[in-house]
């Protein structure tokens, strides 16, 4: 089992990166009033044919070369279902993929969330050519990061330039 939900987010977002996405949206919403945690990740990558889509929830399915098991999706689905939540995946070849996992917030088996903003930071700076739109919402208090907007401001300076990385680190830490 992955230990924290942020590890699941990293894994599923990296699937989007490997799928050749140019634009990836990651939304994490924690709502105490609704007793619900929702993780949604969507991309404009290669997508999956219906056949593949049926197989992705199977741990023994992977298209990674030399790999016989693919655990990213089955583990997230398993975690959501263990917490009386739901898992939904939709995909269209040539268009992209959307994944949504929900969890009952007070469920005793809910894994720790982990450092969601750190995960968002790491995804941004390790994939500087991809536009990430992040939203982290805790009871209506939102943290937003659109790396496309940052890139526009930067002109030609890459998102993994050391000074930009330092700026993003401060921003993500909440005092940028
Ligand atoms: N966003 C996506 N776009 C296109 N194909 C995807 C996407 N996510 C998953 N897939 C396909 O589903 C397969 C299974 O994904 P999963 O994350 O479960 O395992 P994996 O990435 O192959 O291996 P692991 O996550 O264990 O390193 C992938 O190999 C890939 O073919
Ligand atoms: Mg994976």
Coordinates of N, CA and C and ligand atoms in Angstrom, one line a residue:
X1 N 0.8 -1.2 0.0 CA 0.0 0.0 0.0 C 0.9 1.3 0.0
X2 N 0.4 2.2 -0.8 CA 1.1 3.5 -0.7 C 0.7 4.1 0.7
X3 N 1.6 4.9 1.2 CA 1.3 5.4 2.6 C 0.4 6.6 2.7
X4 N 0.6 7.5 1.7 CA -0.2 8.7 1.8 C -0.9 9.0 0.5
X5 N -2.0 9.8 0.6 CA -2.8 10.1 -0.6 C -2.0 10.9 -1.6
X6 N -1.1 11.7 -1.0 CA -0.2 12.5 -2.0 C 0.7 11.6 -2.8
X7 N 1.0 10.4 -2.3 CA 1.8 9.4 -3.1 C 0.9 8.9 -4.3
X8 N -0.4 8.7 -4.0 CA -1.3 8.2 -5.0 C -1.4 9.3 -6.1
X9 N -1.5 10.6 -5.6 CA -1.7 11.7 -6.6 C -0.5 11.8 -7.5
X10 N 0.7 11.6 -6.9 CA 2.0 11.6 -7.7 C 1.9 10.6 -8.7
X11 N 1.5 9.4 -8.3 CA 1.5 8.2 -9.2 C 0.6 8.4 -10.4
X12 N -0.6 8.9 -10.1 CA -1.6 9.0 -11.2 C -1.3 10.2 -12.1
X13 N -0.7 11.3 -11.5 CA -0.3 12.4 -12.3 C 0.9 12.0 -13.2
X14 N 1.7 11.2 -12.7 CA 2.8 10.7 -13.6 C 2.3 9.8 -14.7
X15 N 1.2 9.1 -14.5 CA 0.6 8.4 -15.6 C 0.3 9.4 -16.7
X16 N -0.3 10.6 -16.3 CA -0.6 11.6 -17.3 C 0.6 12.2 -18.0
X17 N 1.7 12.3 -17.3 CA 2.9 12.8 -17.9 C 3.4 11.8 -18.9
X18 N 3.4 10.5 -18.5 CA 3.8 9.4 -19.5 C 2.9 9.3 -20.7
X19 N 1.6 9.7 -20.5 CA 0.6 9.7 -21.6 C 0.8 10.9 -22.6
X20 N 1.9 11.7 -22.3 CA 2.2 12.7 -23.3 C 1.3 14.0 -23.1
X21 N 0.7 14.1 -21.9 CA -0.2 15.3 -21.7 C 0.6 16.6 -21.8
X22 N 0.0 17.6 -22.3 CA 0.5 19.0 -22.3 C -0.1 19.8 -21.2
X23 N -1.2 19.3 -20.7 CA -2.0 20.0 -19.7 C -2.6 19.0 -18.7
X24 N -2.3 19.2 -17.5 CA -2.8 18.3 -16.4 C -3.4 19.1 -15.3
X25 N -4.6 18.7 -14.9 CA -5.3 19.4 -13.8 C -5.4 18.4 -12.6
X26 N -5.0 18.9 -11.5 CA -5.1 18.2 -10.3 C -5.9 18.9 -9.2
X27 N -7.0 18.3 -8.7 CA -7.8 19.0 -7.8 C -8.0 18.1 -6.5
X28 N -7.7 18.7 -5.4 CA -7.9 18.0 -4.1 C -8.8 18.8 -3.3
X29 N -9.9 18.3 -2.9 CA -11.0 19.0 -2.2 C -11.4 18.3 -0.9
X30 N -11.2 19.0 0.2 CA -11.5 18.4 1.5 C -12.7 19.2 2.1
X31 N -13.8 18.6 2.3 CA -15.0 19.3 2.7 C -15.6 18.6 4.0
X32 N -15.3 19.2 5.1 CA -15.7 18.6 6.4 C -17.2 18.6 6.5
X33 N -17.9 19.6 6.0 CA -19.4 19.7 6.1 C -20.0 18.5 5.3
X34 N -19.4 18.2 4.2 CA -19.9 17.0 3.4 C -19.3 15.7 3.8
X35 N -18.3 15.8 4.7 CA -17.6 14.6 5.1 C -16.9 13.9 3.9
X36 N -16.3 14.7 3.0 CA -15.9 14.1 1.8 C -14.5 14.7 1.3
X37 N -13.7 13.8 0.9 CA -12.4 14.2 0.2 C -12.5 13.7 -1.2
X38 N -12.2 14.6 -2.1 CA -12.3 14.3 -3.6 C -11.0 14.6 -4.2
X39 N -10.5 13.6 -4.9 CA -9.2 13.8 -5.7 C -9.6 13.7 -7.2
X40 N -9.3 14.7 -8.0 CA -9.6 14.6 -9.4 C -8.4 14.9 -10.2
X41 N -8.1 14.1 -11.2 CA -6.9 14.3 -12.0 C -7.3 14.2 -13.5
X42 N -7.1 15.2 -14.3 CA -7.5 15.0 -15.7 C -6.3 15.4 -16.6
X43 N -6.2 14.9 -17.8 CA -5.1 15.2 -18.7 C -5.6 15.2 -20.2
X44 N -4.8 15.8 -21.0 CA -5.1 15.8 -22.5 C -4.1 14.9 -23.2
X45 N -3.7 13.8 -22.5 CA -2.8 12.8 -23.1 C -3.4 11.9 -24.1
X46 N -2.7 10.8 -24.4 CA -3.1 9.9 -25.5 C -4.5 9.2 -25.2
X47 N -4.9 9.1 -23.9 CA -6.1 8.5 -23.6 C -6.0 6.9 -23.8
X48 N -7.1 6.3 -23.5 CA -7.1 4.8 -23.5 C -8.3 4.3 -24.3
X49 N -8.0 3.2 -25.1 CA -9.1 2.6 -25.8 C -10.0 1.9 -24.8
X50 N -11.2 1.5 -25.1 CA -12.1 0.9 -24.2 C -11.6 -0.4 -23.6
X51 N -10.9 -1.1 -24.4 CA -10.2 -2.4 -23.9 C -9.2 -2.1 -22.8
X52 N -8.4 -1.1 -23.0 CA -7.4 -0.8 -22.0 C -8.1 -0.3 -20.8
X53 N -9.0 0.5 -21.0 CA -9.8 1.1 -19.9 C -10.3 0.1 -18.9
X54 N -10.8 -1.0 -19.5 CA -11.4 -2.1 -18.7 C -10.3 -2.8 -17.9
X55 N -9.1 -2.8 -18.5 CA -8.0 -3.5 -17.8 C -7.2 -2.7 -16.7
X56 N -7.3 -1.3 -16.8 CA -6.5 -0.5 -15.9 C -6.7 -0.7 -14.4
X57 N -7.9 -1.2 -14.1 CA -8.1 -1.4 -12.6 C -7.6 -2.7 -12.2
X58 N -7.1 -3.5 -13.1 CA -6.4 -4.8 -12.9 C -5.0 -4.6 -12.5
X59 N -4.5 -5.0 -11.3 CA -3.1 -4.8 -10.9 C -2.1 -5.5 -11.9
X60 N -2.6 -6.5 -12.7 CA -1.6 -7.1 -13.5 C -1.6 -6.6 -14.9
X61 N -2.0 -5.3 -15.0 CA -2.0 -4.6 -16.3 C -1.1 -3.4 -16.3
X62 N -0.2 -3.4 -17.3 CA 0.7 -2.2 -17.4 C 1.2 -2.2 -18.8
X63 N 1.4 -1.0 -19.4 CA 2.0 -0.9 -20.7 C 3.4 -0.4 -20.6
X64 N 3.9 -0.3 -19.3 CA 5.3 0.1 -19.2 C 6.2 -1.1 -19.6
X65 N 7.2 -0.8 -20.4 CA 8.1 -1.8 -20.9 C 8.7 -2.6 -19.8
X66 N 8.7 -3.9 -19.9 CA 9.3 -4.8 -18.9 C 8.6 -4.8 -17.5
X67 N 7.4 -4.3 -17.5 CA 6.7 -4.3 -16.2 C 5.4 -5.2 -16.3
X68 N 5.2 -6.0 -15.4 CA 4.1 -6.9 -15.5 C 2.9 -6.5 -14.6
X69 N 3.2 -5.6 -13.6 CA 2.1 -5.1 -12.8 C 2.1 -3.6 -12.9
X70 N 0.9 -3.1 -12.9 CA 0.7 -1.6 -12.9 C -0.3 -1.3 -11.7
X71 N 0.3 -0.7 -10.7 CA -0.5 -0.6 -9.4 C -1.1 0.8 -9.2
X72 N -0.6 1.8 -9.9 CA -1.1 3.2 -9.6 C -2.6 3.3 -9.5
X73 N -3.3 2.9 -10.5 CA -4.8 3.0 -10.6 C -5.5 2.1 -9.6
X74 N -5.1 0.8 -9.6 CA -5.8 -0.1 -8.7 C -5.6 0.3 -7.2
X75 N -4.5 0.8 -6.9 CA -4.3 1.2 -5.5 C -5.1 2.4 -5.1
X76 N -5.3 3.4 -6.0 CA -6.1 4.5 -5.7 C -7.6 4.1 -5.6
X77 N -8.0 3.3 -6.5 CA -9.4 2.7 -6.5 C -9.6 2.0 -5.2
X78 N -8.7 1.1 -4.8 CA -8.8 0.3 -3.6 C -8.9 1.2 -2.4
X79 N -8.1 2.2 -2.3 CA -8.1 3.1 -1.2 C -9.4 3.8 -1.1
X80 N -9.9 4.3 -2.2 CA -11.2 5.0 -2.2 C -12.3 4.1 -1.7
X81 N -12.4 2.9 -2.2 CA -13.4 1.9 -1.9 C -13.4 1.5 -0.5
X82 N -12.1 1.4 0.1 CA -11.9 1.0 1.4 C -12.5 2.1 2.4
X83 N -12.6 3.3 1.9 CA -13.1 4.4 2.7 C -14.5 4.8 2.3
X84 N -15.3 3.8 1.9 CA -16.7 4.0 1.4 C -16.8 5.1 0.4
X85 N -15.8 5.3 -0.4 CA -15.9 6.3 -1.5 C -16.1 5.6 -2.8
X86 N -15.9 6.4 -3.9 CA -16.1 5.9 -5.2 C -14.9 6.2 -6.1
X87 N -14.7 5.4 -7.1 CA -13.7 5.6 -8.1 C -14.3 5.7 -9.5
X88 N -13.9 6.6 -10.3 CA -14.4 6.7 -11.6 C -13.3 7.1 -12.6
X89 N -13.3 6.4 -13.7 CA -12.3 6.8 -14.7 C -12.9 6.8 -16.1
X90 N -12.6 7.9 -16.8 CA -13.1 8.0 -18.2 C -12.0 8.4 -19.1
X91 N -12.0 7.8 -20.3 CA -10.9 8.1 -21.1 C -11.3 8.0 -22.6
X92 N -10.8 8.9 -23.4 CA -11.0 8.8 -24.8 C -9.7 8.9 -25.6
X93 N -9.5 7.9 -26.5 CA -8.3 7.9 -27.2 C -8.1 9.2 -28.0
X94 N -6.9 9.8 -27.9 CA -6.6 11.0 -28.6 C -7.1 12.3 -27.9
X95 N -7.9 12.1 -26.9 CA -8.5 13.3 -26.1 C -7.9 13.4 -24.7
X96 N -7.9 12.3 -24.0 CA -7.4 12.4 -22.6 C -8.1 11.5 -21.6
X97 N -7.8 11.7 -20.4 CA -8.3 10.9 -19.3 C -8.7 11.7 -18.1
X98 N -9.8 11.2 -17.5 CA -10.2 11.9 -16.2 C -10.4 10.8 -15.2
X99 N -9.9 11.1 -14.0 CA -10.0 10.2 -12.9 C -10.5 10.9 -11.7
X100 N -11.5 10.3 -11.0 CA -12.0 10.9 -9.8 C -12.1 9.9 -8.7
X101 N -11.6 10.2 -7.5 CA -11.7 9.3 -6.4 C -12.2 10.0 -5.2
X102 N -13.2 9.5 -4.6 CA -13.8 10.2 -3.4 C -13.6 9.3 -2.2
X103 N -13.5 9.9 -1.0 CA -13.3 9.2 0.3 C -14.2 9.8 1.3
X104 N -14.7 9.0 2.2 CA -15.4 9.5 3.4 C -14.3 10.1 4.4
X105 N -14.4 11.4 4.6 CA -13.4 12.1 5.3 C -13.1 11.5 6.7
X106 N -14.1 11.1 7.5 CA -13.9 10.7 8.8 C -13.6 9.2 8.9
X107 N -13.5 8.5 7.7 CA -13.4 7.1 7.7 C -12.1 6.7 8.5
X108 N -12.1 5.7 9.4 CA -10.9 5.3 10.1 C -9.8 4.8 9.2
X109 N -10.1 4.3 8.0 CA -9.1 3.8 7.2 C -8.5 4.8 6.2
X110 N -9.0 6.1 6.3 CA -8.5 7.1 5.4 C -7.0 7.3 5.6
X111 N -6.2 7.1 4.5 CA -4.8 7.2 4.7 C -4.5 8.7 4.9
X112 N -3.3 9.0 5.6 CA -3.0 10.4 5.7 C -2.8 11.1 4.4
X113 N -3.2 12.4 4.3 CA -3.2 13.1 3.1 C -1.8 13.3 2.6
X114 N -0.8 13.5 3.5 CA 0.5 13.8 3.1 C 0.7 15.3 2.7
X115 N 1.8 15.6 2.1 CA 2.1 17.0 1.7 C 1.6 17.2 0.3
X116 N 0.3 17.6 0.1 CA -0.2 17.7 -1.2 C 0.5 18.8 -2.0
X117 N 0.8 20.0 -1.3 CA 1.4 21.1 -2.0 C 2.8 20.8 -2.4
X118 N 3.5 20.0 -1.6 CA 4.9 19.6 -2.0 C 4.8 18.7 -3.2
X119 N 3.8 17.8 -3.3 CA 3.6 17.0 -4.5 C 3.4 17.8 -5.7
X120 N 2.6 18.9 -5.6 CA 2.3 19.8 -6.7 C 3.5 20.5 -7.1
X121 N 4.3 20.9 -6.1 CA 5.6 21.6 -6.4 C 6.5 20.7 -7.2
X122 N 6.7 19.5 -6.7 CA 7.6 18.5 -7.4 C 7.2 18.2 -8.8
X123 N 5.8 18.0 -9.0 CA 5.4 17.7 -10.3 C 5.7 18.9 -11.3
X124 N 5.5 20.1 -10.8 CA 5.7 21.3 -11.6 C 7.1 21.5 -12.0
X125 N 8.1 21.4 -11.1 CA 9.5 21.7 -11.4 C 10.1 20.5 -12.1
X126 N 9.6 19.3 -12.0 CA 10.2 18.1 -12.7 C 9.6 17.9 -14.1
X127 N 8.5 18.7 -14.4 CA 8.0 18.6 -15.7 C 7.7 20.0 -16.2
X128 N 8.7 20.8 -16.4 CA 8.6 22.2 -16.7 C 7.8 22.5 -17.9
X129 N 7.8 21.6 -18.9 CA 7.1 21.8 -20.2 C 5.6 21.6 -20.1
X130 N 5.1 21.0 -19.0 CA 3.7 20.7 -18.9 C 3.0 21.8 -18.1
X131 N 1.8 22.2 -18.6 CA 1.0 23.1 -17.8 C 0.2 22.4 -16.8
X132 N 0.5 22.6 -15.5 CA -0.3 22.0 -14.4 C -1.3 23.1 -13.8
X133 N -2.5 22.7 -13.7 CA -3.4 23.5 -12.9 C -3.8 22.8 -11.7
X134 N -3.3 23.4 -10.6 CA -3.5 22.7 -9.3 C -4.6 23.5 -8.5
X135 N -5.4 22.7 -7.8 CA -6.3 23.4 -6.8 C -6.4 22.5 -5.6
X136 N -6.1 23.1 -4.5 CA -6.2 22.4 -3.2 C -7.1 23.2 -2.3
X137 N -8.2 22.6 -2.0 CA -9.3 23.3 -1.3 C -9.7 22.6 0.0
X138 N -9.4 23.3 1.1 CA -9.8 22.7 2.4 C -10.9 23.6 3.0
X139 N -12.1 23.0 3.0 CA -13.3 23.7 3.5 C -13.4 25.1 2.9
X140 N -13.2 25.2 1.6 CA -13.4 26.5 0.9 C -12.2 27.4 0.9
X141 N -11.2 27.1 1.6 CA -9.9 27.8 1.5 C -9.1 27.2 0.4
X142 N -8.9 28.0 -0.6 CA -8.2 27.5 -1.8 C -6.8 27.9 -2.0
X143 N -6.0 26.9 -2.4 CA -4.6 27.2 -2.9 C -4.7 26.9 -4.4
X144 N -4.2 27.8 -5.2 CA -4.2 27.6 -6.7 C -2.9 27.8 -7.2
X145 N -2.5 27.0 -8.2 CA -1.2 27.2 -8.9 C -1.5 26.8 -10.4
X146 N -1.3 27.7 -11.3 CA -1.4 27.4 -12.7 C 0.0 27.7 -13.3
X147 N 0.7 26.6 -13.6 CA 2.1 26.8 -14.0 C 2.2 27.4 -15.4
X148 N 1.0 27.4 -16.1 CA 1.0 28.1 -17.4 C 1.0 29.6 -17.2
X149 N 0.4 30.1 -16.2 CA 0.4 31.5 -15.8 C 1.8 31.9 -15.4
X150 N 2.4 31.1 -14.6 CA 3.8 31.4 -14.2 C 4.7 31.5 -15.4
X151 N 4.5 30.5 -16.3 CA 5.4 30.5 -17.5 C 5.2 31.7 -18.4
X152 N 4.0 32.2 -18.5 CA 3.7 33.4 -19.3 C 4.4 34.6 -18.7
X153 N 4.4 34.7 -17.4 CA 5.1 35.8 -16.7 C 6.6 35.7 -16.9
X154 N 7.1 34.5 -16.9 CA 8.6 34.2 -17.0 C 9.1 34.5 -18.4
X155 N 8.3 34.6 -19.4 CA 8.8 34.7 -20.8 C 9.5 33.4 -21.1
X156 N 10.8 33.5 -21.5 CA 11.4 32.3 -21.9 C 12.1 31.5 -20.8
X157 N 12.1 32.0 -19.6 CA 12.8 31.3 -18.5 C 12.1 30.1 -18.1
X158 N 12.8 28.9 -18.1 CA 12.2 27.7 -17.8 C 11.7 27.5 -16.4
X159 N 10.7 26.8 -16.2 CA 10.1 26.6 -14.8 C 11.1 25.9 -13.8
X160 N 12.1 25.2 -14.4 CA 13.0 24.6 -13.5 C 14.3 25.4 -13.3
X161 N 14.3 26.6 -13.7 CA 15.4 27.5 -13.4 C 15.5 27.7 -11.9
X162 N 16.8 27.6 -11.3 CA 16.9 27.6 -9.9 C 16.2 28.7 -9.2
X163 N 16.2 29.9 -9.7 CA 15.5 31.0 -9.1 C 14.0 30.8 -9.1
X164 N 13.5 30.3 -10.2 CA 12.0 30.0 -10.3 C 11.6 28.9 -9.3
X165 N 12.5 27.9 -9.2 CA 12.2 26.8 -8.3 C 12.1 27.3 -6.9
X166 N 13.1 28.2 -6.5 CA 13.1 28.8 -5.2 C 11.8 29.7 -5.0
X167 N 11.4 30.4 -6.0 CA 10.2 31.2 -5.9 C 9.0 30.3 -5.7
X168 N 8.9 29.3 -6.5 CA 7.7 28.3 -6.4 C 7.7 27.7 -5.0
X169 N 8.9 27.4 -4.5 CA 8.9 26.7 -3.2 C 8.4 27.6 -2.1
X170 N 8.7 28.9 -2.2 CA 8.2 29.9 -1.3 C 6.7 30.1 -1.4
X171 N 6.2 30.1 -2.7 CA 4.8 30.3 -3.0 C 4.0 29.2 -2.4
X172 N 4.5 27.9 -2.6 CA 3.8 26.7 -2.2 C 3.8 26.7 -0.6
X173 N 4.9 27.2 0.0 CA 5.0 27.2 1.4 C 4.0 28.2 2.0
X174 N 3.5 29.1 1.2 CA 2.5 30.1 1.7 C 3.1 31.4 2.0
X175 N 4.3 31.7 1.7 CA 4.9 33.0 2.0 C 5.6 33.6 0.8
X176 N 5.1 33.3 -0.4 CA 5.8 33.7 -1.6 C 5.4 35.0 -2.1
Ligands
LIG1 N1 -3.7 9.1 -17.8 C1 -3.5 8.1 -18.6 N2 -3.5 8.2 -19.9 C2 -3.3 7.1 -20.7 N3 -3.0 5.9 -20.3 C3 -3.0 5.7 -19.0 C4 -3.2 6.7 -18.0 N4 -3.1 6.2 -16.8 C5 -2.9 4.9 -16.9 N5 -2.8 4.6 -18.2 C6 -2.5 3.2 -18.7 O1 -2.9 2.3 -17.7 C7 -1.8 1.5 -17.3 C8 -1.9 1.2 -15.9 O2 -1.6 2.3 -15.1 P1 -1.2 2.2 -13.6 O3 -0.8 3.5 -13.0 O4 -2.2 1.3 -12.8 O5 0.2 1.3 -13.7 P2 1.5 1.7 -14.4 O6 1.6 3.2 -14.5 O7 1.7 0.9 -15.6 O8 2.6 1.2 -13.3 P3 2.9 1.8 -11.9 O9 1.9 2.9 -11.6 O10 2.7 0.7 -10.9 O11 4.3 2.3 -11.9 C9 -0.5 2.3 -17.8 O12 0.6 1.4 -18.0 C10 -1.1 3.0 -19.0 O13 -1.0 2.1 -20.1
LIG2 MG1 1.1 4.4 -12.8

